[in-house]
């Protein structure tokens, strides 16, 4: 999506006079290599050797020693999962700094640590928590489309850590920066790298346009059969998306009492089962708090939060979501950082994060994961309606200095939905280019 401002700053004149240009991000397309190589794998943690041999297996060149002067690296994976004393953090600087200097465009820094919540020694908790401060700060220093993210292992299993490292190295995480993901013990299935969702049936609400339409496209590209859900008023656009992805359309208002039952019935009778549910439908009705009327308050809470709670009762009931299934909610950075004029929306999206935390623990024994994405500024009709000055601030005030695309949100959802992410639950990943809002 382009507007007058974007056209002006990307004009040849603007480029000639040195107006900073956002880097074109390396976004995933099927068949592209995982990342630009070589990948420097360093650190003395318990995952480094496994990660290096897995990268070798999939044909990504790795190096285990510092790059020579003038040599470039595509990514650096630093495993500090065994660091137990702050003195060991010096590895970050000694190994990380020269490698970061040698990073190519769209490079990646992935640090692997241990979830401090699983540790008890004060020094080791402090040491592991320190990794977060470095990674979030480094994200703000990197330029040219490079990102820095942190994977925290909750146990010793390599599968889940590998899936998270793979996501952060890949073009799927192009607009994910400065994030922390916790990965638990459970083991991971073998994954078809090109069509990881083959054989799965996925429901996407709010699929007629914007982010929802791209979620439908990306899940279908990854092999899923998609049920596209939206309100009857969006029927034509919904049918177009459903046809495009060779799925089916279901016209239902998510706030309807029987929405959950109708979704389950449609998925199971038309496609045999239900494996993935993406709660994406959402609305904004912005007003300053003191001017908020009942309709604006209630409608936002109903569509964005209460409908999910209600639908989940049917979805998680008998004959609904299969064991090992996935629920992914679409929250927002407004639910983390708050946003002027969005007390209703911020409440609904913070509520979604609470829902994810509580529900993920309840359904863990069925192998069902529940996660959320929290998009920042994404180029859609919703954000095109924001007043000019606020829109430009939202678009530029992040480490990647640009807005994200609906596809960026969809790629993170597709990762949560993938078999490889079986060990990832109760997480909120911001897809915001490390927005300075509440970062
Ligand atoms: P959008 O307005 O372009 O699309 C939302 C879709 O949801 C529409 O097709 C709409 O018809 C549908 N919908 C609304 N109410 C519904 C209902 N009651 N039942 C069924 N469908 C309904 O919005 P978008 O920008 O694509 O946003 C999608 C999600 O992402 C929302 O949850 C939104 O809050 C969230 N989000 C968006 C941004 C952004 O920058 N665009 C940022 C953060 C979060």
Coordinates of C-alpha atoms and ligand atoms in Angstrom, one line a residue:
X1 CA 0.0 0.0 0.0
X2 CA 1.4 3.4 -1.0
X3 CA 0.4 6.9 -0.2
X4 CA 1.7 10.4 -0.9
X5 CA 4.3 10.4 1.8
X6 CA 5.7 7.0 0.8
X7 CA 5.8 8.1 -2.8
X8 CA 7.7 11.3 -1.9
X9 CA 10.3 9.7 0.4
X10 CA 11.0 6.9 -2.1
X11 CA 11.4 9.3 -5.0
X12 CA 14.7 9.6 -6.8
X13 CA 15.1 13.1 -5.5
X14 CA 14.6 12.0 -1.9
X15 CA 17.1 9.2 -2.4
X16 CA 19.7 11.6 -3.9
X17 CA 19.4 14.0 -1.0
X18 CA 19.9 11.2 1.5
X19 CA 16.5 10.6 3.0
X20 CA 16.8 7.3 4.8
X21 CA 15.2 4.4 2.8
X22 CA 13.7 1.4 4.6
X23 CA 15.4 -1.8 3.5
X24 CA 13.4 -4.2 1.4
X25 CA 12.8 -7.1 3.7
X26 CA 13.7 -10.7 2.7
X27 CA 10.3 -12.3 3.0
X28 CA 9.7 -16.0 2.7
X29 CA 8.7 -17.6 -0.6
X30 CA 8.4 -21.3 -1.1
X31 CA 11.7 -22.8 -2.3
X32 CA 13.9 -20.1 -1.1
X33 CA 16.9 -21.1 1.1
X34 CA 16.2 -20.9 4.9
X35 CA 18.6 -17.9 5.2
X36 CA 21.6 -16.3 3.6
X37 CA 24.7 -18.3 4.7
X38 CA 27.0 -18.8 6.2
X39 CA 25.6 -19.0 9.7
X40 CA 28.0 -18.6 12.6
X41 CA 27.0 -21.0 15.4
X42 CA 28.8 -20.2 18.6
X43 CA 28.5 -20.4 22.4
X44 CA 29.0 -23.3 24.8
X45 CA 25.3 -24.0 25.5
X46 CA 23.6 -27.4 25.2
X47 CA 22.0 -26.7 21.8
X48 CA 24.8 -25.3 19.6
X49 CA 26.1 -28.6 18.3
X50 CA 22.6 -29.9 17.4
X51 CA 21.8 -26.7 15.6
X52 CA 25.0 -26.7 13.6
X53 CA 24.5 -30.3 12.5
X54 CA 20.9 -29.7 11.6
X55 CA 21.9 -26.6 9.5
X56 CA 24.5 -28.7 7.7
X57 CA 21.9 -31.4 7.1
X58 CA 19.5 -28.9 5.4
X59 CA 22.3 -27.5 3.3
X60 CA 23.0 -24.2 5.1
X61 CA 26.7 -23.5 5.4
X62 CA 27.8 -23.0 9.0
X63 CA 31.0 -21.7 10.5
X64 CA 32.0 -22.3 14.2
X65 CA 34.8 -19.7 14.4
X66 CA 34.9 -15.9 14.0
X67 CA 34.6 -14.7 10.4
X68 CA 38.0 -13.6 8.9
X69 CA 38.4 -9.9 8.2
X70 CA 36.2 -8.9 5.2
X71 CA 34.2 -12.2 5.4
X72 CA 30.4 -11.8 5.7
X73 CA 27.9 -14.0 7.5
X74 CA 24.1 -14.3 6.9
X75 CA 23.3 -15.0 10.5
X76 CA 24.7 -15.7 13.9
X77 CA 23.2 -18.2 16.4
X78 CA 24.7 -17.7 19.9
X79 CA 23.9 -20.4 22.4
X80 CA 24.3 -19.2 26.0
X81 CA 21.8 -21.6 27.5
X82 CA 24.3 -22.9 30.0
X83 CA 25.5 -19.5 31.2
X84 CA 25.1 -19.3 35.0
X85 CA 27.2 -16.3 36.0
X86 CA 27.1 -12.7 34.6
X87 CA 30.8 -13.0 33.7
X88 CA 29.8 -15.6 31.0
X89 CA 27.8 -12.9 29.3
X90 CA 31.0 -11.5 27.9
X91 CA 30.7 -14.2 25.2
X92 CA 27.9 -12.1 23.8
X93 CA 30.4 -9.3 23.2
X94 CA 33.5 -11.2 22.3
X95 CA 31.8 -13.5 19.8
X96 CA 28.7 -11.5 18.9
X97 CA 30.2 -8.1 18.2
X98 CA 32.6 -9.1 15.3
X99 CA 29.9 -11.3 13.8
X100 CA 27.3 -8.5 13.9
X101 CA 29.8 -6.3 12.2
X102 CA 30.1 -8.9 9.4
X103 CA 26.3 -9.4 9.0
X104 CA 24.8 -9.2 5.5
X105 CA 21.6 -7.3 4.6
X106 CA 18.6 -8.8 6.2
X107 CA 20.9 -10.7 8.6
X108 CA 19.8 -12.5 11.7
X109 CA 21.0 -12.7 15.3
X110 CA 19.3 -15.5 17.3
X111 CA 20.4 -16.0 20.9
X112 CA 19.4 -19.2 22.7
X113 CA 19.1 -19.2 26.4
X114 CA 17.3 -21.0 29.2
X115 CA 13.9 -19.8 30.5
X116 CA 14.7 -18.1 33.8
X117 CA 11.4 -19.3 35.2
X118 CA 12.8 -22.9 35.1
X119 CA 15.9 -22.0 37.2
X120 CA 16.3 -21.3 40.9
X121 CA 19.9 -20.0 41.4
X122 CA 19.8 -16.3 41.8
X123 CA 23.0 -15.7 39.7
X124 CA 21.8 -18.0 36.9
X125 CA 18.3 -16.4 36.8
X126 CA 19.9 -13.0 36.6
X127 CA 22.3 -14.2 33.9
X128 CA 19.6 -15.7 31.7
X129 CA 17.3 -12.7 32.2
X130 CA 20.2 -10.4 31.1
X131 CA 20.1 -12.0 27.6
X132 CA 16.7 -10.4 27.0
X133 CA 18.1 -6.9 27.7
X134 CA 21.0 -7.4 25.2
X135 CA 18.7 -8.9 22.5
X136 CA 16.1 -6.2 22.7
X137 CA 18.8 -3.5 22.7
X138 CA 20.7 -5.1 19.8
X139 CA 17.5 -5.2 17.8
X140 CA 17.3 -1.4 18.1
X141 CA 20.9 -1.0 16.8
X142 CA 20.8 -3.4 13.8
X143 CA 20.1 -1.8 10.4
X144 CA 19.5 -3.0 6.8
X145 CA 16.6 -5.3 7.7
X146 CA 18.6 -7.3 10.2
X147 CA 16.7 -8.6 13.3
X148 CA 17.7 -10.0 16.8
X149 CA 15.5 -12.5 18.7
X150 CA 15.8 -14.7 21.7
X151 CA 14.7 -18.3 22.1
X152 CA 14.4 -19.5 25.8
X153 CA 14.4 -23.3 26.3
X154 CA 12.3 -24.6 29.2
X155 CA 14.0 -28.0 29.1
X156 CA 16.7 -30.0 27.2
X157 CA 14.7 -31.0 24.1
X158 CA 16.3 -29.8 20.9
X159 CA 13.2 -30.1 18.6
X160 CA 11.3 -27.1 19.8
X161 CA 14.4 -24.9 20.1
X162 CA 15.3 -25.9 16.5
X163 CA 11.8 -24.9 15.2
X164 CA 12.0 -21.5 16.9
X165 CA 15.6 -20.9 15.6
X166 CA 14.4 -22.0 12.1
X167 CA 11.6 -19.5 12.3
X168 CA 13.8 -16.6 13.4
X169 CA 16.5 -17.4 10.7
X170 CA 13.9 -17.6 7.9
X171 CA 12.1 -15.0 5.8
X172 CA 8.9 -15.9 7.7
X173 CA 10.0 -13.7 10.5
X174 CA 11.0 -10.7 8.3
X175 CA 9.0 -8.2 10.5
X176 CA 9.6 -10.0 13.9
X177 CA 12.3 -8.2 15.8
X178 CA 13.4 -8.0 19.5
X179 CA 11.1 -10.9 20.5
X180 CA 11.4 -13.6 23.1
X181 CA 9.9 -17.0 22.6
X182 CA 9.8 -19.8 25.3
X183 CA 9.9 -23.4 24.1
X184 CA 8.9 -26.2 26.4
X185 CA 10.0 -29.9 26.6
X186 CA 7.7 -31.7 24.3
X187 CA 9.2 -33.4 21.3
X188 CA 8.5 -32.4 17.8
X189 CA 7.2 -34.3 14.7
X190 CA 9.2 -34.4 11.6
X191 CA 8.2 -31.5 9.4
X192 CA 7.6 -31.2 5.6
X193 CA 9.5 -28.0 5.1
X194 CA 7.5 -26.9 2.0
X195 CA 4.0 -27.9 3.0
X196 CA 4.1 -28.3 6.8
X197 CA 0.3 -28.0 7.1
X198 CA -0.5 -30.7 4.5
X199 CA -3.7 -32.6 5.6
X200 CA -4.7 -30.0 8.2
X201 CA -8.0 -28.2 8.3
X202 CA -7.8 -24.6 9.4
X203 CA -10.5 -22.1 10.2
X204 CA -9.7 -18.4 9.9
X205 CA -12.2 -15.7 11.1
X206 CA -12.3 -12.3 9.5
X207 CA -10.9 -13.8 6.4
X208 CA -12.7 -11.7 3.7
X209 CA -9.9 -9.0 3.7
X210 CA -6.8 -7.6 5.3
X211 CA -4.7 -9.7 7.6
X212 CA -7.3 -12.5 7.7
X213 CA -7.3 -13.0 3.9
X214 CA -3.5 -13.3 4.0
X215 CA -3.7 -15.8 6.8
X216 CA -6.0 -17.9 4.6
X217 CA -3.5 -17.6 1.7
X218 CA -0.4 -18.5 3.7
X219 CA -2.1 -21.4 5.5
X220 CA -3.3 -22.8 2.2
X221 CA 0.1 -22.2 0.6
X222 CA 1.6 -24.3 3.5
X223 CA -0.8 -27.1 2.6
X224 CA -3.9 -26.6 4.9
X225 CA -7.5 -26.8 3.7
X226 CA -9.0 -23.4 4.8
X227 CA -12.5 -22.5 6.0
X228 CA -12.8 -18.8 5.6
X229 CA -15.2 -17.2 8.0
X230 CA -16.6 -13.6 7.9
X231 CA -19.9 -11.7 8.3
X232 CA -22.6 -12.1 5.7
X233 CA -22.2 -8.5 4.6
X234 CA -18.6 -9.4 3.4
X235 CA -20.0 -12.5 1.5
X236 CA -18.7 -11.6 -2.0
X237 CA -15.1 -10.8 -0.8
X238 CA -15.2 -13.9 1.4
X239 CA -16.2 -16.2 -1.5
X240 CA -13.4 -14.7 -3.6
X241 CA -10.8 -15.5 -0.9
X242 CA -12.3 -19.0 -0.3
X243 CA -12.1 -19.7 -4.1
X244 CA -8.6 -18.4 -4.4
X245 CA -7.3 -20.7 -1.6
X246 CA -9.5 -23.6 -2.8
X247 CA -11.2 -23.7 0.5
X248 CA -14.8 -23.1 1.7
X249 CA -16.6 -20.0 2.9
X250 CA -18.8 -19.8 6.0
X251 CA -20.8 -16.7 6.6
X252 CA -21.2 -16.2 10.3
X253 CA -20.9 -13.3 12.7
X254 CA -18.4 -14.4 15.4
X255 CA -20.6 -12.8 18.1
X256 CA -23.5 -15.0 17.3
X257 CA -24.5 -17.4 20.1
X258 CA -24.0 -20.5 17.8
X259 CA -20.9 -19.3 15.9
X260 CA -18.6 -21.9 17.5
X261 CA -21.0 -24.8 16.9
X262 CA -21.5 -23.7 13.2
X263 CA -17.8 -23.5 12.7
X264 CA -17.1 -26.9 14.1
X265 CA -20.1 -28.4 12.1
X266 CA -18.9 -26.9 8.9
X267 CA -15.3 -28.0 9.3
X268 CA -16.1 -31.5 10.3
X269 CA -18.9 -32.2 7.9
X270 CA -17.3 -30.6 4.9
X271 CA -13.7 -31.5 5.6
X272 CA -13.7 -34.3 8.1
X273 CA -11.9 -32.7 11.0
X274 CA -10.7 -29.4 12.6
X275 CA -7.0 -28.9 13.4
X276 CA -6.3 -25.2 13.5
X277 CA -8.4 -22.2 14.5
X278 CA -7.2 -18.6 13.9
X279 CA -9.3 -16.0 15.8
X280 CA -8.5 -13.0 13.6
X281 CA -11.8 -11.1 13.3
X282 CA -11.6 -7.8 15.0
X283 CA -12.8 -4.2 15.0
X284 CA -11.8 -0.8 16.3
X285 CA -14.2 1.9 17.5
X286 CA -11.7 4.5 18.7
X287 CA -12.7 7.4 21.0
X288 CA -11.0 9.1 24.0
X289 CA -12.0 7.3 27.2
X290 CA -14.1 10.1 28.5
X291 CA -16.2 10.1 25.3
X292 CA -16.7 6.4 24.9
X293 CA -20.3 5.4 24.6
X294 CA -21.8 2.0 25.4
X295 CA -22.0 0.8 21.8
X296 CA -18.3 1.5 21.1
X297 CA -17.2 -0.2 24.3
X298 CA -19.5 -3.2 24.1
X299 CA -19.0 -4.0 20.3
X300 CA -15.2 -4.0 20.6
X301 CA -15.2 -6.2 23.7
X302 CA -17.8 -8.5 22.1
X303 CA -16.2 -9.0 18.7
X304 CA -12.5 -9.0 19.9
X305 CA -12.7 -10.9 23.1
X306 CA -16.1 -12.4 24.3
X307 CA -16.7 -14.1 20.9
X308 CA -13.4 -16.0 21.2
X309 CA -14.3 -17.2 24.7
X310 CA -17.7 -18.3 23.6
X311 CA -16.6 -20.0 20.4
X312 CA -13.8 -21.8 22.2
X313 CA -16.3 -23.7 24.3
X314 CA -17.7 -25.4 21.2
X315 CA -14.3 -25.6 19.5
X316 CA -12.7 -27.4 22.5
X317 CA -15.8 -29.5 23.1
X318 CA -16.4 -33.0 22.0
X319 CA -16.0 -33.5 18.2
X320 CA -14.3 -30.1 17.9
X321 CA -10.6 -29.3 17.6
X322 CA -8.5 -32.5 17.3
X323 CA -6.0 -33.3 20.0
X324 CA -2.7 -31.8 19.0
X325 CA -4.6 -28.9 17.4
X326 CA -3.7 -25.3 17.4
X327 CA -5.5 -22.1 18.5
X328 CA -3.9 -18.8 17.4
X329 CA -5.4 -15.5 18.4
X330 CA -4.7 -12.1 16.9
X331 CA -4.0 -9.6 19.7
X332 CA -2.3 -6.2 19.1
X333 CA 0.6 -4.1 20.5
X334 CA -2.3 -1.9 21.8
X335 CA -3.0 -4.7 24.2
X336 CA 0.5 -4.6 25.5
X337 CA 1.6 -0.9 25.4
X338 CA -1.9 0.8 25.3
X339 CA -2.8 3.4 22.7
X340 CA -4.4 6.8 22.9
X341 CA -8.1 6.6 22.0
X342 CA -8.1 2.8 22.3
X343 CA -9.1 2.0 25.9
X344 CA -11.8 -0.4 24.6
X345 CA -9.6 -2.0 22.0
X346 CA -6.6 -2.2 24.3
X347 CA -8.8 -3.9 26.9
X348 CA -10.0 -6.4 24.4
X349 CA -6.6 -7.3 23.1
X350 CA -5.0 -7.4 26.5
X351 CA -7.9 -9.8 27.4
X352 CA -6.9 -12.0 24.5
X353 CA -3.4 -12.3 25.9
X354 CA -4.8 -13.3 29.3
X355 CA -7.0 -15.8 27.5
X356 CA -4.0 -17.3 25.8
X357 CA -2.0 -17.6 29.0
X358 CA -4.8 -19.3 30.9
X359 CA -6.2 -21.6 28.2
X360 CA -2.8 -22.8 27.0
X361 CA -2.2 -24.3 30.5
X362 CA -5.6 -26.0 30.5
X363 CA -5.3 -27.8 27.2
X364 CA -1.7 -28.7 27.3
X365 CA -2.5 -32.3 28.2
X366 CA -4.4 -32.7 24.9
X367 CA -1.3 -31.5 23.0
X368 CA -3.2 -28.4 21.9
X369 CA -1.2 -25.2 21.8
X370 CA -2.7 -21.7 22.3
X371 CA -0.6 -18.7 21.2
X372 CA -1.1 -15.1 20.0
X373 CA 0.4 -12.7 17.6
X374 CA 0.4 -9.0 18.5
X375 CA 0.7 -7.0 15.2
X376 CA 2.1 -3.5 15.3
X377 CA 1.6 -1.2 12.3
X378 CA 0.4 -3.4 9.4
X379 CA -0.6 -2.0 6.1
X380 CA -4.4 -2.7 5.8
X381 CA -7.7 -0.9 5.3
X382 CA -7.8 -0.6 9.1
X383 CA -4.5 1.4 9.3
X384 CA -5.2 3.3 6.0
X385 CA -8.0 5.1 7.9
X386 CA -5.7 6.4 10.6
X387 CA -5.1 10.2 10.4
X388 CA -1.9 11.0 8.3
X389 CA 0.5 12.2 11.1
X390 CA -0.4 9.3 13.5
X391 CA -0.2 6.8 10.6
X392 CA 3.3 8.0 9.6
X393 CA 4.5 7.7 13.2
X394 CA 3.1 4.2 13.5
X395 CA 4.7 3.2 10.2
X396 CA 8.2 4.6 10.9
X397 CA 8.7 4.3 14.7
X398 CA 10.1 0.8 14.7
X399 CA 13.6 -0.8 14.3
X400 CA 12.9 -1.8 10.7
X401 CA 11.6 1.8 9.9
X402 CA 8.6 0.6 7.9
X403 CA 5.1 -0.8 8.3
X404 CA 4.6 -4.6 8.1
X405 CA 2.5 -6.5 5.6
X406 CA -0.5 -8.7 6.4
X407 CA 1.6 -11.6 5.1
X408 CA 4.1 -11.0 8.0
X409 CA 1.4 -11.6 10.6
X410 CA 0.2 -14.6 8.6
X411 CA 3.7 -16.2 8.5
X412 CA 4.1 -16.1 12.3
X413 CA 0.6 -17.7 12.6
X414 CA 1.6 -20.4 10.2
X415 CA 4.6 -21.1 12.3
X416 CA 2.5 -21.4 15.5
X417 CA 0.2 -23.7 13.5
X418 CA 3.0 -25.9 12.2
X419 CA 3.9 -29.4 13.6
X420 CA 7.4 -28.1 14.4
X421 CA 5.9 -25.6 16.9
X422 CA 4.3 -28.3 19.1
X423 CA 6.6 -27.2 22.0
X424 CA 5.5 -23.5 21.7
X425 CA 2.4 -22.6 23.8
X426 CA 1.1 -19.7 25.8
X427 CA 3.4 -17.3 23.8
X428 CA 2.7 -13.8 22.4
X429 CA 4.9 -12.8 19.5
X430 CA 4.8 -9.2 18.4
X431 CA 4.9 -8.8 14.7
X432 CA 5.8 -5.1 14.8
X433 CA 9.4 -4.6 13.5
X434 CA 10.2 -3.9 17.2
X435 CA 7.9 -0.9 17.4
X436 CA 9.1 1.7 19.8
X437 CA 5.6 1.8 21.3
X438 CA 5.8 -0.2 24.5
X439 CA 8.9 -2.0 23.3
Ligands
LIG1 P1 -9.9 -5.4 8.7 O1 -10.9 -4.5 9.2 O2 -9.2 -5.1 7.4 O3 -10.5 -6.9 8.6 C1 -11.2 -7.5 9.7 C2 -12.1 -8.5 9.1 O4 -12.9 -9.1 10.2 C3 -13.1 -8.0 8.1 O5 -13.2 -8.8 7.0 C4 -14.4 -8.0 8.9 O6 -15.6 -8.1 8.1 C5 -14.2 -9.2 9.8 N1 -15.1 -9.1 11.0 C6 -15.4 -8.0 11.8 N2 -16.3 -8.2 12.7 C7 -16.7 -9.5 12.5 C8 -17.6 -10.4 13.1 N3 -18.4 -10.0 14.1 N4 -17.7 -11.7 12.7 C9 -17.0 -12.1 11.6 N5 -16.1 -11.3 11.0 C10 -15.9 -10.1 11.4 O7 -8.8 -5.6 9.8 P2 -7.3 -6.1 9.8 O8 -6.4 -4.9 9.9 O9 -7.1 -7.1 8.8 O10 -7.2 -6.8 11.3 C11 -7.3 -8.2 11.5 C12 -7.0 -8.4 13.0 O11 -5.7 -7.9 13.2 C13 -7.9 -7.7 13.9 O12 -8.1 -8.6 15.0 C14 -7.2 -6.5 14.4 O13 -7.6 -6.0 15.6 C15 -5.7 -7.0 14.4 N6 -4.7 -6.0 14.3 C16 -4.5 -5.3 13.1 C17 -3.5 -4.4 13.1 C18 -3.2 -3.5 11.8 O14 -2.2 -2.8 11.8 N7 -4.0 -3.7 10.8 C19 -2.7 -4.2 14.2 C20 -2.9 -4.9 15.3 C21 -3.9 -5.8 15.3

